[in-house]
Amino acid sequence: MARSTTMDGFFTPHAEATGHQSPPSEPMTLDPIWVIYASETGVAEHLAQDAFRALQREGFASRLLAFDELDLDKLQTVGNALFLASTCHDGDPPDMAKEFCREHMDQPVQLPQLRYGLLALGDSYYDEFCGFGRQLHRWLQASGGLALFEPVEMDDEDEVAARRWRDSIDTLVRLRQRAGSTTA
């Protein structure tokens, strides 16, 4: 399904067909936010820890999880997730994600409850820049997950991309705070 970016950084289906871009109708649930990372050299893990701490500082229930601790049963219970996915060499997943990819990502599964954000890390030297992150995004969408914002692709330690990632998380925090205050 095609999606377009809105002014606040979120994107929704069908916006390009109508020319009108609006925020998603279901930005996030009030479920805990899982921060799930696949790292080879430690960069994605470090950024995941930063995101996790930022969510905790804002008072959100959250959980930090390495990809090698993730299984399909857990993922099918997740309502909100931030994925940080490193790519190794020419599009390969990090070692910690290979088993999950081999066992589950060859075909879509049912994840209609999942709302997610994605930071894909890679090296533009390789032909398949951010290959694993892009593969993960396609699989999550095919499985019924809703991306809350365009995936952020980060070449090496690009500060502009890192800022876009942090800004996306900040926007999610503000939306989540508003959603929480309207239900109180």
PDB file of N, CA and C in Angstrom, residues 119-171:
ATOM      1  N   LEU A 119      14.214   2.799  12.360  1.00  0.00           N
ATOM      2  CA  LEU A 119      15.487   3.403  12.000  1.00  0.00           C
ATOM      3  C   LEU A 119      16.322   2.312  11.365  1.00  0.00           C
ATOM      4  N   ALA A 120      16.648   2.487  10.087  1.00  0.00           N
ATOM      5  CA  ALA A 120      17.484   1.534   9.356  1.00  0.00           C
ATOM      6  C   ALA A 120      18.887   2.120   9.257  1.00  0.00           C
ATOM      7  N   LEU A 121      19.860   1.357   9.703  1.00  0.00           N
ATOM      8  CA  LEU A 121      21.252   1.812   9.666  1.00  0.00           C
ATOM      9  C   LEU A 121      22.009   1.022   8.613  1.00  0.00           C
ATOM     10  N   GLY A 122      22.867   1.702   7.870  1.00  0.00           N
ATOM     11  CA  GLY A 122      23.627   1.031   6.835  1.00  0.00           C
ATOM     12  C   GLY A 122      24.830   1.837   6.405  1.00  0.00           C
ATOM     13  N   ASP A 123      25.477   1.350   5.382  1.00  0.00           N
ATOM     14  CA  ASP A 123      26.661   1.991   4.819  1.00  0.00           C
ATOM     15  C   ASP A 123      26.427   2.134   3.317  1.00  0.00           C
ATOM     16  N   SER A 124      26.373   3.369   2.837  1.00  0.00           N
ATOM     17  CA  SER A 124      26.057   3.608   1.422  1.00  0.00           C
ATOM     18  C   SER A 124      27.144   3.113   0.475  1.00  0.00           C
ATOM     19  N   TYR A 125      28.242   2.657   0.998  1.00  0.00           N
ATOM     20  CA  TYR A 125      29.277   2.045   0.177  1.00  0.00           C
ATOM     21  C   TYR A 125      28.737   0.784  -0.505  1.00  0.00           C
ATOM     22  N   TYR A 126      27.845   0.085   0.169  1.00  0.00           N
ATOM     23  CA  TYR A 126      27.293  -1.159  -0.356  1.00  0.00           C
ATOM     24  C   TYR A 126      26.090  -0.894  -1.249  1.00  0.00           C
ATOM     25  N   ASP A 127      25.890  -1.771  -2.241  1.00  0.00           N
ATOM     26  CA  ASP A 127      24.753  -1.641  -3.161  1.00  0.00           C
ATOM     27  C   ASP A 127      23.419  -1.726  -2.432  1.00  0.00           C
ATOM     28  N   GLU A 128      23.313  -2.583  -1.450  1.00  0.00           N
ATOM     29  CA  GLU A 128      22.068  -2.782  -0.713  1.00  0.00           C
ATOM     30  C   GLU A 128      22.074  -1.957   0.573  1.00  0.00           C
ATOM     31  N   PHE A 129      22.153  -0.636   0.408  1.00  0.00           N
ATOM     32  CA  PHE A 129      22.149   0.282   1.546  1.00  0.00           C
ATOM     33  C   PHE A 129      20.895   0.056   2.384  1.00  0.00           C
ATOM     34  N   CYS A 130      21.074  -0.149   3.666  1.00  0.00           N
ATOM     35  CA  CYS A 130      19.966  -0.372   4.609  1.00  0.00           C
ATOM     36  C   CYS A 130      19.074  -1.540   4.178  1.00  0.00           C
ATOM     37  N   GLY A 131      19.661  -2.530   3.547  1.00  0.00           N
ATOM     38  CA  GLY A 131      18.902  -3.662   3.015  1.00  0.00           C
ATOM     39  C   GLY A 131      18.061  -4.381   4.051  1.00  0.00           C
ATOM     40  N   PHE A 132      18.627  -4.670   5.222  1.00  0.00           N
ATOM     41  CA  PHE A 132      17.845  -5.374   6.237  1.00  0.00           C
ATOM     42  C   PHE A 132      16.724  -4.493   6.771  1.00  0.00           C
ATOM     43  N   GLY A 133      16.994  -3.232   7.010  1.00  0.00           N
ATOM     44  CA  GLY A 133      15.947  -2.325   7.486  1.00  0.00           C
ATOM     45  C   GLY A 133      14.806  -2.222   6.495  1.00  0.00           C
ATOM     46  N   ARG A 134      15.143  -2.134   5.218  1.00  0.00           N
ATOM     47  CA  ARG A 134      14.102  -2.064   4.184  1.00  0.00           C
ATOM     48  C   ARG A 134      13.314  -3.364   4.123  1.00  0.00           C
ATOM     49  N   GLN A 135      14.013  -4.502   4.243  1.00  0.00           N
ATOM     50  CA  GLN A 135      13.343  -5.805   4.251  1.00  0.00           C
ATOM     51  C   GLN A 135      12.397  -5.914   5.444  1.00  0.00           C
ATOM     52  N   LEU A 136      12.851  -5.472   6.609  1.00  0.00           N
ATOM     53  CA  LEU A 136      12.025  -5.513   7.815  1.00  0.00           C
ATOM     54  C   LEU A 136      10.781  -4.645   7.634  1.00  0.00           C
ATOM     55  N   HIS A 137      10.951  -3.455   7.096  1.00  0.00           N
ATOM     56  CA  HIS A 137       9.820  -2.550   6.862  1.00  0.00           C
ATOM     57  C   HIS A 137       8.790  -3.192   5.928  1.00  0.00           C
ATOM     58  N   ARG A 138       9.246  -3.760   4.817  1.00  0.00           N
ATOM     59  CA  ARG A 138       8.321  -4.409   3.872  1.00  0.00           C
ATOM     60  C   ARG A 138       7.576  -5.565   4.545  1.00  0.00           C
ATOM     61  N   TRP A 139       8.288  -6.353   5.340  1.00  0.00           N
ATOM     62  CA  TRP A 139       7.670  -7.497   6.017  1.00  0.00           C
ATOM     63  C   TRP A 139       6.652  -7.032   7.048  1.00  0.00           C
ATOM     64  N   LEU A 140       6.996  -6.017   7.830  1.00  0.00           N
ATOM     65  CA  LEU A 140       6.061  -5.497   8.827  1.00  0.00           C
ATOM     66  C   LEU A 140       4.796  -4.969   8.158  1.00  0.00           C
ATOM     67  N   GLN A 141       4.942  -4.240   7.053  1.00  0.00           N
ATOM     68  CA  GLN A 141       3.768  -3.732   6.341  1.00  0.00           C
ATOM     69  C   GLN A 141       2.944  -4.870   5.752  1.00  0.00           C
ATOM     70  N   ALA A 142       3.603  -5.843   5.132  1.00  0.00           N
ATOM     71  CA  ALA A 142       2.886  -6.981   4.547  1.00  0.00           C
ATOM     72  C   ALA A 142       2.159  -7.782   5.629  1.00  0.00           C
ATOM     73  N   SER A 143       2.661  -7.712   6.858  1.00  0.00           N
ATOM     74  CA  SER A 143       2.059  -8.427   7.984  1.00  0.00           C
ATOM     75  C   SER A 143       0.949  -7.632   8.656  1.00  0.00           C
ATOM     76  N   GLY A 144       0.652  -6.449   8.137  1.00  0.00           N
ATOM     77  CA  GLY A 144      -0.453  -5.652   8.664  1.00  0.00           C
ATOM     78  C   GLY A 144      -0.051  -4.565   9.637  1.00  0.00           C
ATOM     79  N   GLY A 145       1.253  -4.402   9.902  1.00  0.00           N
ATOM     80  CA  GLY A 145       1.714  -3.341  10.789  1.00  0.00           C
ATOM     81  C   GLY A 145       1.535  -1.976  10.136  1.00  0.00           C
ATOM     82  N   LEU A 146       1.330  -0.962  10.959  1.00  0.00           N
ATOM     83  CA  LEU A 146       1.163   0.414  10.479  1.00  0.00           C
ATOM     84  C   LEU A 146       2.386   1.223  10.856  1.00  0.00           C
ATOM     85  N   ALA A 147       3.106   1.714   9.859  1.00  0.00           N
ATOM     86  CA  ALA A 147       4.255   2.578  10.116  1.00  0.00           C
ATOM     87  C   ALA A 147       3.753   3.953  10.516  1.00  0.00           C
ATOM     88  N   LEU A 148       4.233   4.447  11.640  1.00  0.00           N
ATOM     89  CA  LEU A 148       3.782   5.728  12.164  1.00  0.00           C
ATOM     90  C   LEU A 148       4.472   6.908  11.504  1.00  0.00           C
ATOM     91  N   PHE A 149       5.602   6.665  10.881  1.00  0.00           N
ATOM     92  CA  PHE A 149       6.320   7.690  10.130  1.00  0.00           C
ATOM     93  C   PHE A 149       7.207   6.980   9.123  1.00  0.00           C
ATOM     94  N   GLU A 150       7.662   7.729   8.135  1.00  0.00           N
ATOM     95  CA  GLU A 150       8.539   7.133   7.136  1.00  0.00           C
ATOM     96  C   GLU A 150       9.769   6.565   7.820  1.00  0.00           C
ATOM     97  N   PRO A 151      10.200   5.381   7.413  1.00  0.00           N
ATOM     98  CA  PRO A 151      11.425   4.856   8.003  1.00  0.00           C
ATOM     99  C   PRO A 151      12.576   5.842   7.785  1.00  0.00           C
ATOM    100  N   VAL A 152      13.408   5.964   8.792  1.00  0.00           N
ATOM    101  CA  VAL A 152      14.580   6.830   8.709  1.00  0.00           C
ATOM    102  C   VAL A 152      15.758   5.947   8.349  1.00  0.00           C
ATOM    103  N   GLU A 153      16.475   6.318   7.295  1.00  0.00           N
ATOM    104  CA  GLU A 153      17.669   5.576   6.890  1.00  0.00           C
ATOM    105  C   GLU A 153      18.896   6.401   7.242  1.00  0.00           C
ATOM    106  N   MET A 154      19.829   5.747   7.917  1.00  0.00           N
ATOM    107  CA  MET A 154      20.997   6.444   8.423  1.00  0.00           C
ATOM    108  C   MET A 154      22.268   5.815   7.874  1.00  0.00           C
ATOM    109  N   ASP A 155      23.043   6.618   7.158  1.00  0.00           N
ATOM    110  CA  ASP A 155      24.323   6.189   6.605  1.00  0.00           C
ATOM    111  C   ASP A 155      25.400   6.449   7.643  1.00  0.00           C
ATOM    112  N   ASP A 156      26.050   5.384   8.081  1.00  0.00           N
ATOM    113  CA  ASP A 156      27.091   5.484   9.092  1.00  0.00           C
ATOM    114  C   ASP A 156      26.517   6.188  10.312  1.00  0.00           C
ATOM    115  N   GLU A 157      27.045   7.317  10.702  1.00  0.00           N
ATOM    116  CA  GLU A 157      26.520   8.036  11.864  1.00  0.00           C
ATOM    117  C   GLU A 157      26.081   9.436  11.433  1.00  0.00           C
ATOM    118  N   ASP A 158      25.287   9.495  10.379  1.00  0.00           N
ATOM    119  CA  ASP A 158      24.785  10.743   9.808  1.00  0.00           C
ATOM    120  C   ASP A 158      23.935  11.504  10.818  1.00  0.00           C
ATOM    121  N   GLU A 159      24.374  12.686  11.199  1.00  0.00           N
ATOM    122  CA  GLU A 159      23.688  13.463  12.234  1.00  0.00           C
ATOM    123  C   GLU A 159      22.326  13.966  11.763  1.00  0.00           C
ATOM    124  N   VAL A 160      22.164  14.254  10.475  1.00  0.00           N
ATOM    125  CA  VAL A 160      20.867  14.716   9.964  1.00  0.00           C
ATOM    126  C   VAL A 160      19.822  13.612  10.125  1.00  0.00           C
ATOM    127  N   ALA A 161      20.192  12.391   9.762  1.00  0.00           N
ATOM    128  CA  ALA A 161      19.266  11.256   9.918  1.00  0.00           C
ATOM    129  C   ALA A 161      19.007  10.986  11.395  1.00  0.00           C
ATOM    130  N   ALA A 162      20.035  11.083  12.224  1.00  0.00           N
ATOM    131  CA  ALA A 162      19.848  10.870  13.663  1.00  0.00           C
ATOM    132  C   ALA A 162      18.875  11.910  14.228  1.00  0.00           C
ATOM    133  N   ARG A 163      18.972  13.137  13.761  1.00  0.00           N
ATOM    134  CA  ARG A 163      18.055  14.187  14.218  1.00  0.00           C
ATOM    135  C   ARG A 163      16.630  13.887  13.760  1.00  0.00           C
ATOM    136  N   ARG A 164      16.468  13.419  12.504  1.00  0.00           N
ATOM    137  CA  ARG A 164      15.125  13.046  12.026  1.00  0.00           C
ATOM    138  C   ARG A 164      14.538  11.939  12.889  1.00  0.00           C
ATOM    139  N   TRP A 165      15.351  10.969  13.275  1.00  0.00           N
ATOM    140  CA  TRP A 165      14.899   9.876  14.142  1.00  0.00           C
ATOM    141  C   TRP A 165      14.445  10.431  15.491  1.00  0.00           C
ATOM    142  N   ARG A 166      15.273  11.260  16.104  1.00  0.00           N
ATOM    143  CA  ARG A 166      14.909  11.843  17.405  1.00  0.00           C
ATOM    144  C   ARG A 166      13.651  12.700  17.284  1.00  0.00           C
ATOM    145  N   ASP A 167      13.536  13.475  16.210  1.00  0.00           N
ATOM    146  CA  ASP A 167      12.338  14.301  16.000  1.00  0.00           C
ATOM    147  C   ASP A 167      11.097  13.429  15.849  1.00  0.00           C
ATOM    148  N   SER A 168      11.223  12.301  15.164  1.00  0.00           N
ATOM    149  CA  SER A 168      10.091  11.380  15.006  1.00  0.00           C
ATOM    150  C   SER A 168       9.660  10.821  16.355  1.00  0.00           C
ATOM    151  N   ILE A 169      10.621  10.464  17.180  1.00  0.00           N
ATOM    152  CA  ILE A 169      10.295   9.957  18.520  1.00  0.00           C
ATOM    153  C   ILE A 169       9.643  11.060  19.344  1.00  0.00           C
ATOM    154  N   ASP A 170      10.177  12.281  19.259  1.00  0.00           N
ATOM    155  CA  ASP A 170       9.584  13.409  19.994  1.00  0.00           C
ATOM    156  C   ASP A 170       8.130  13.626  19.578  1.00  0.00           C
ATOM    157  N   THR A 171       7.857  13.517  18.282  1.00  0.00           N
ATOM    158  CA  THR A 171       6.484  13.681  17.801  1.00  0.00           C
ATOM    159  C   THR A 171       5.586  12.580  18.352  1.00  0.00           C
TER     160      THR A 171
END
